[in-house]
């Protein structure tokens, strides 16, 4: 049971991971309470780290700010660029259960129910939109 709970916890945590953090490369400082989004790189400042990745997730300021705070940055400049869309044909497996009831009348009356489960393969198309994300994280002195 402990292993099951540990696996469930790991799955739950990984499903909400921040790609800006997963792909972060650079120096980490103590976490900051506040970080801001900048529209362009601050003049005369070097980033403490960068993040770059391609994903189908749609991310925004909230994820960039959360990553900045966790790595100890006070500012982040980030961008999102559309790359392309891909459409894949997949199949979804759906169980189909059928019940057959047979009534036998004679010397002994009986009713027999048979349950059979088959699987139906349903074709589906899935379209993914791919985005390129880039971020630079800064510690700007007060």
PDB file of C-alpha atoms in Angstrom:
ATOM      1  CA  UNK A   1       0.000   0.000   0.000  1.00  0.00           C
ATOM      2  CA  UNK A   2       2.887   2.373   0.792  1.00  0.00           C
ATOM      3  CA  UNK A   3       4.382   1.811  -2.645  1.00  0.00           C
ATOM      4  CA  UNK A   4       1.007   2.458  -4.276  1.00  0.00           C
ATOM      5  CA  UNK A   5       0.651   5.781  -2.410  1.00  0.00           C
ATOM      6  CA  UNK A   6       4.202   6.772  -3.308  1.00  0.00           C
ATOM      7  CA  UNK A   7       3.582   6.062  -7.002  1.00  0.00           C
ATOM      8  CA  UNK A   8       0.280   7.993  -6.934  1.00  0.00           C
ATOM      9  CA  UNK A   9       2.004  10.954  -5.282  1.00  0.00           C
ATOM     10  CA  UNK A  10       4.780  10.915  -7.859  1.00  0.00           C
ATOM     11  CA  UNK A  11       2.295  10.829 -10.747  1.00  0.00           C
ATOM     12  CA  UNK A  12       0.285  13.677  -9.236  1.00  0.00           C
ATOM     13  CA  UNK A  13       3.377  15.817  -8.768  1.00  0.00           C
ATOM     14  CA  UNK A  14       4.776  15.121 -12.225  1.00  0.00           C
ATOM     15  CA  UNK A  15       1.531  16.040 -13.955  1.00  0.00           C
ATOM     16  CA  UNK A  16       1.785  19.619 -12.738  1.00  0.00           C
ATOM     17  CA  UNK A  17       5.534  20.107 -13.200  1.00  0.00           C
ATOM     18  CA  UNK A  18       6.639  23.476 -14.520  1.00  0.00           C
ATOM     19  CA  UNK A  19       8.535  23.089 -17.841  1.00  0.00           C
ATOM     20  CA  UNK A  20      10.344  26.397 -17.229  1.00  0.00           C
ATOM     21  CA  UNK A  21      11.921  24.735 -14.165  1.00  0.00           C
ATOM     22  CA  UNK A  22      12.399  21.308 -15.729  1.00  0.00           C
ATOM     23  CA  UNK A  23      14.482  22.894 -18.500  1.00  0.00           C
ATOM     24  CA  UNK A  24      16.258  25.508 -16.363  1.00  0.00           C
ATOM     25  CA  UNK A  25      20.002  25.826 -16.753  1.00  0.00           C
ATOM     26  CA  UNK A  26      21.891  28.277 -14.588  1.00  0.00           C
ATOM     27  CA  UNK A  27      22.566  29.382 -11.031  1.00  0.00           C
ATOM     28  CA  UNK A  28      19.992  28.936  -8.284  1.00  0.00           C
ATOM     29  CA  UNK A  29      19.598  31.382  -5.419  1.00  0.00           C
ATOM     30  CA  UNK A  30      17.286  31.323  -2.391  1.00  0.00           C
ATOM     31  CA  UNK A  31      13.662  31.609  -3.510  1.00  0.00           C
ATOM     32  CA  UNK A  32      12.206  35.094  -3.888  1.00  0.00           C
ATOM     33  CA  UNK A  33       8.728  36.197  -2.870  1.00  0.00           C
ATOM     34  CA  UNK A  34       8.128  38.446  -5.866  1.00  0.00           C
ATOM     35  CA  UNK A  35       9.196  38.353  -9.490  1.00  0.00           C
ATOM     36  CA  UNK A  36       8.093  40.467 -12.425  1.00  0.00           C
ATOM     37  CA  UNK A  37       7.730  39.930 -16.156  1.00  0.00           C
ATOM     38  CA  UNK A  38       9.887  42.210 -18.301  1.00  0.00           C
ATOM     39  CA  UNK A  39       9.211  42.849 -21.972  1.00  0.00           C
ATOM     40  CA  UNK A  40      12.915  43.043 -22.885  1.00  0.00           C
ATOM     41  CA  UNK A  41      16.255  42.124 -21.373  1.00  0.00           C
ATOM     42  CA  UNK A  42      17.351  44.631 -18.717  1.00  0.00           C
ATOM     43  CA  UNK A  43      20.234  46.779 -19.907  1.00  0.00           C
ATOM     44  CA  UNK A  44      23.594  45.897 -18.412  1.00  0.00           C
ATOM     45  CA  UNK A  45      22.307  42.754 -16.689  1.00  0.00           C
ATOM     46  CA  UNK A  46      23.341  39.174 -17.340  1.00  0.00           C
ATOM     47  CA  UNK A  47      20.807  36.414 -16.767  1.00  0.00           C
ATOM     48  CA  UNK A  48      21.346  34.008 -13.868  1.00  0.00           C
ATOM     49  CA  UNK A  49      19.900  31.248 -16.032  1.00  0.00           C
ATOM     50  CA  UNK A  50      17.860  30.299 -19.054  1.00  0.00           C
ATOM     51  CA  UNK A  51      15.160  27.867 -20.053  1.00  0.00           C
ATOM     52  CA  UNK A  52      14.245  26.705 -23.559  1.00  0.00           C
ATOM     53  CA  UNK A  53      11.903  23.929 -24.618  1.00  0.00           C
ATOM     54  CA  UNK A  54       9.237  22.854 -27.105  1.00  0.00           C
ATOM     55  CA  UNK A  55       5.852  21.752 -25.773  1.00  0.00           C
ATOM     56  CA  UNK A  56       2.202  21.309 -26.652  1.00  0.00           C
ATOM     57  CA  UNK A  57       1.165  22.857 -23.337  1.00  0.00           C
ATOM     58  CA  UNK A  58      -0.024  26.440 -23.370  1.00  0.00           C
ATOM     59  CA  UNK A  59       1.937  28.232 -20.664  1.00  0.00           C
ATOM     60  CA  UNK A  60       1.807  31.819 -19.494  1.00  0.00           C
ATOM     61  CA  UNK A  61       3.064  34.436 -17.075  1.00  0.00           C
ATOM     62  CA  UNK A  62       2.045  32.423 -14.004  1.00  0.00           C
ATOM     63  CA  UNK A  63       4.387  29.543 -14.849  1.00  0.00           C
ATOM     64  CA  UNK A  64       7.256  31.884 -15.792  1.00  0.00           C
ATOM     65  CA  UNK A  65       6.891  33.875 -12.545  1.00  0.00           C
ATOM     66  CA  UNK A  66       6.659  30.710 -10.430  1.00  0.00           C
ATOM     67  CA  UNK A  67       9.882  29.425 -12.011  1.00  0.00           C
ATOM     68  CA  UNK A  68      11.602  32.784 -11.485  1.00  0.00           C
ATOM     69  CA  UNK A  69      10.666  32.812  -7.807  1.00  0.00           C
ATOM     70  CA  UNK A  70      11.862  29.245  -7.287  1.00  0.00           C
ATOM     71  CA  UNK A  71      15.314  29.856  -8.835  1.00  0.00           C
ATOM     72  CA  UNK A  72      15.712  33.110  -6.894  1.00  0.00           C
ATOM     73  CA  UNK A  73      15.201  35.516  -9.795  1.00  0.00           C
ATOM     74  CA  UNK A  74      13.437  38.847  -9.433  1.00  0.00           C
ATOM     75  CA  UNK A  75      12.589  39.191 -13.123  1.00  0.00           C
ATOM     76  CA  UNK A  76      11.995  37.034 -16.165  1.00  0.00           C
ATOM     77  CA  UNK A  77      11.818  37.762 -19.883  1.00  0.00           C
ATOM     78  CA  UNK A  78      10.041  35.008 -21.766  1.00  0.00           C
ATOM     79  CA  UNK A  79       8.592  34.333 -25.203  1.00  0.00           C
ATOM     80  CA  UNK A  80       6.359  31.804 -26.916  1.00  0.00           C
ATOM     81  CA  UNK A  81       6.523  31.113 -30.666  1.00  0.00           C
ATOM     82  CA  UNK A  82       4.169  28.883 -32.635  1.00  0.00           C
ATOM     83  CA  UNK A  83       6.061  26.163 -34.512  1.00  0.00           C
ATOM     84  CA  UNK A  84       3.497  23.901 -36.195  1.00  0.00           C
ATOM     85  CA  UNK A  85       0.629  21.494 -35.717  1.00  0.00           C
ATOM     86  CA  UNK A  86       0.659  17.740 -36.094  1.00  0.00           C
ATOM     87  CA  UNK A  87      -2.297  15.425 -36.480  1.00  0.00           C
ATOM     88  CA  UNK A  88      -1.986  11.791 -35.498  1.00  0.00           C
ATOM     89  CA  UNK A  89      -4.408   8.938 -35.971  1.00  0.00           C
ATOM     90  CA  UNK A  90      -4.792   6.866 -32.821  1.00  0.00           C
ATOM     91  CA  UNK A  91      -7.294   4.318 -31.643  1.00  0.00           C
ATOM     92  CA  UNK A  92      -9.217   4.292 -28.432  1.00  0.00           C
ATOM     93  CA  UNK A  93     -10.113   0.897 -27.004  1.00  0.00           C
ATOM     94  CA  UNK A  94     -13.616   0.700 -25.600  1.00  0.00           C
ATOM     95  CA  UNK A  95     -15.028  -2.382 -23.878  1.00  0.00           C
ATOM     96  CA  UNK A  96     -18.395  -3.595 -25.183  1.00  0.00           C
ATOM     97  CA  UNK A  97     -20.379  -5.933 -22.949  1.00  0.00           C
ATOM     98  CA  UNK A  98     -23.310  -7.962 -24.219  1.00  0.00           C
ATOM     99  CA  UNK A  99     -25.690 -10.091 -22.187  1.00  0.00           C
ATOM    100  CA  UNK A 100     -27.617 -13.006 -23.666  1.00  0.00           C
ATOM    101  CA  UNK A 101     -30.462 -14.541 -21.703  1.00  0.00           C
ATOM    102  CA  UNK A 102     -31.817 -17.929 -22.709  1.00  0.00           C
ATOM    103  CA  UNK A 103     -34.983 -19.359 -21.181  1.00  0.00           C
ATOM    104  CA  UNK A 104     -35.406 -23.122 -21.250  1.00  0.00           C
ATOM    105  CA  UNK A 105     -38.937 -24.437 -20.745  1.00  0.00           C
ATOM    106  CA  UNK A 106     -39.569 -28.100 -20.194  1.00  0.00           C
ATOM    107  CA  UNK A 107     -39.437 -30.503 -17.291  1.00  0.00           C
ATOM    108  CA  UNK A 108     -37.251 -27.941 -15.520  1.00  0.00           C
ATOM    109  CA  UNK A 109     -37.664 -24.251 -16.227  1.00  0.00           C
ATOM    110  CA  UNK A 110     -34.313 -22.447 -16.304  1.00  0.00           C
ATOM    111  CA  UNK A 111     -32.940 -19.123 -17.322  1.00  0.00           C
ATOM    112  CA  UNK A 112     -29.268 -18.754 -18.288  1.00  0.00           C
ATOM    113  CA  UNK A 113     -27.576 -15.393 -18.729  1.00  0.00           C
ATOM    114  CA  UNK A 114     -24.235 -15.230 -20.529  1.00  0.00           C
ATOM    115  CA  UNK A 115     -22.072 -12.108 -20.372  1.00  0.00           C
ATOM    116  CA  UNK A 116     -19.439 -11.521 -23.018  1.00  0.00           C
ATOM    117  CA  UNK A 117     -16.977  -8.636 -23.170  1.00  0.00           C
ATOM    118  CA  UNK A 118     -15.385  -7.656 -26.456  1.00  0.00           C
ATOM    119  CA  UNK A 119     -13.299  -4.640 -27.330  1.00  0.00           C
ATOM    120  CA  UNK A 120     -14.112  -2.083 -29.958  1.00  0.00           C
ATOM    121  CA  UNK A 121     -11.299  -0.036 -31.499  1.00  0.00           C
ATOM    122  CA  UNK A 122     -12.455   3.475 -32.284  1.00  0.00           C
ATOM    123  CA  UNK A 123     -10.181   5.555 -34.535  1.00  0.00           C
ATOM    124  CA  UNK A 124      -9.535   9.113 -33.368  1.00  0.00           C
ATOM    125  CA  UNK A 125      -7.499  11.959 -34.720  1.00  0.00           C
ATOM    126  CA  UNK A 126      -5.538  14.099 -32.311  1.00  0.00           C
ATOM    127  CA  UNK A 127      -4.071  17.460 -33.250  1.00  0.00           C
ATOM    128  CA  UNK A 128      -1.198  18.889 -31.236  1.00  0.00           C
ATOM    129  CA  UNK A 129      -0.067  22.490 -31.532  1.00  0.00           C
ATOM    130  CA  UNK A 130       3.657  22.837 -30.870  1.00  0.00           C
ATOM    131  CA  UNK A 131       5.124  25.935 -29.193  1.00  0.00           C
ATOM    132  CA  UNK A 132       8.723  26.991 -28.588  1.00  0.00           C
ATOM    133  CA  UNK A 133       9.337  28.682 -25.237  1.00  0.00           C
ATOM    134  CA  UNK A 134      12.417  30.671 -24.199  1.00  0.00           C
ATOM    135  CA  UNK A 135      13.055  32.419 -20.904  1.00  0.00           C
ATOM    136  CA  UNK A 136      15.892  34.379 -19.314  1.00  0.00           C
ATOM    137  CA  UNK A 137      15.919  34.875 -15.539  1.00  0.00           C
ATOM    138  CA  UNK A 138      17.479  37.901 -13.817  1.00  0.00           C
ATOM    139  CA  UNK A 139      18.346  39.083 -10.301  1.00  0.00           C
ATOM    140  CA  UNK A 140      18.004  42.838 -10.479  1.00  0.00           C
ATOM    141  CA  UNK A 141      19.507  44.734  -7.536  1.00  0.00           C
ATOM    142  CA  UNK A 142      17.088  46.958  -5.639  1.00  0.00           C
TER     143      UNK A 142
END
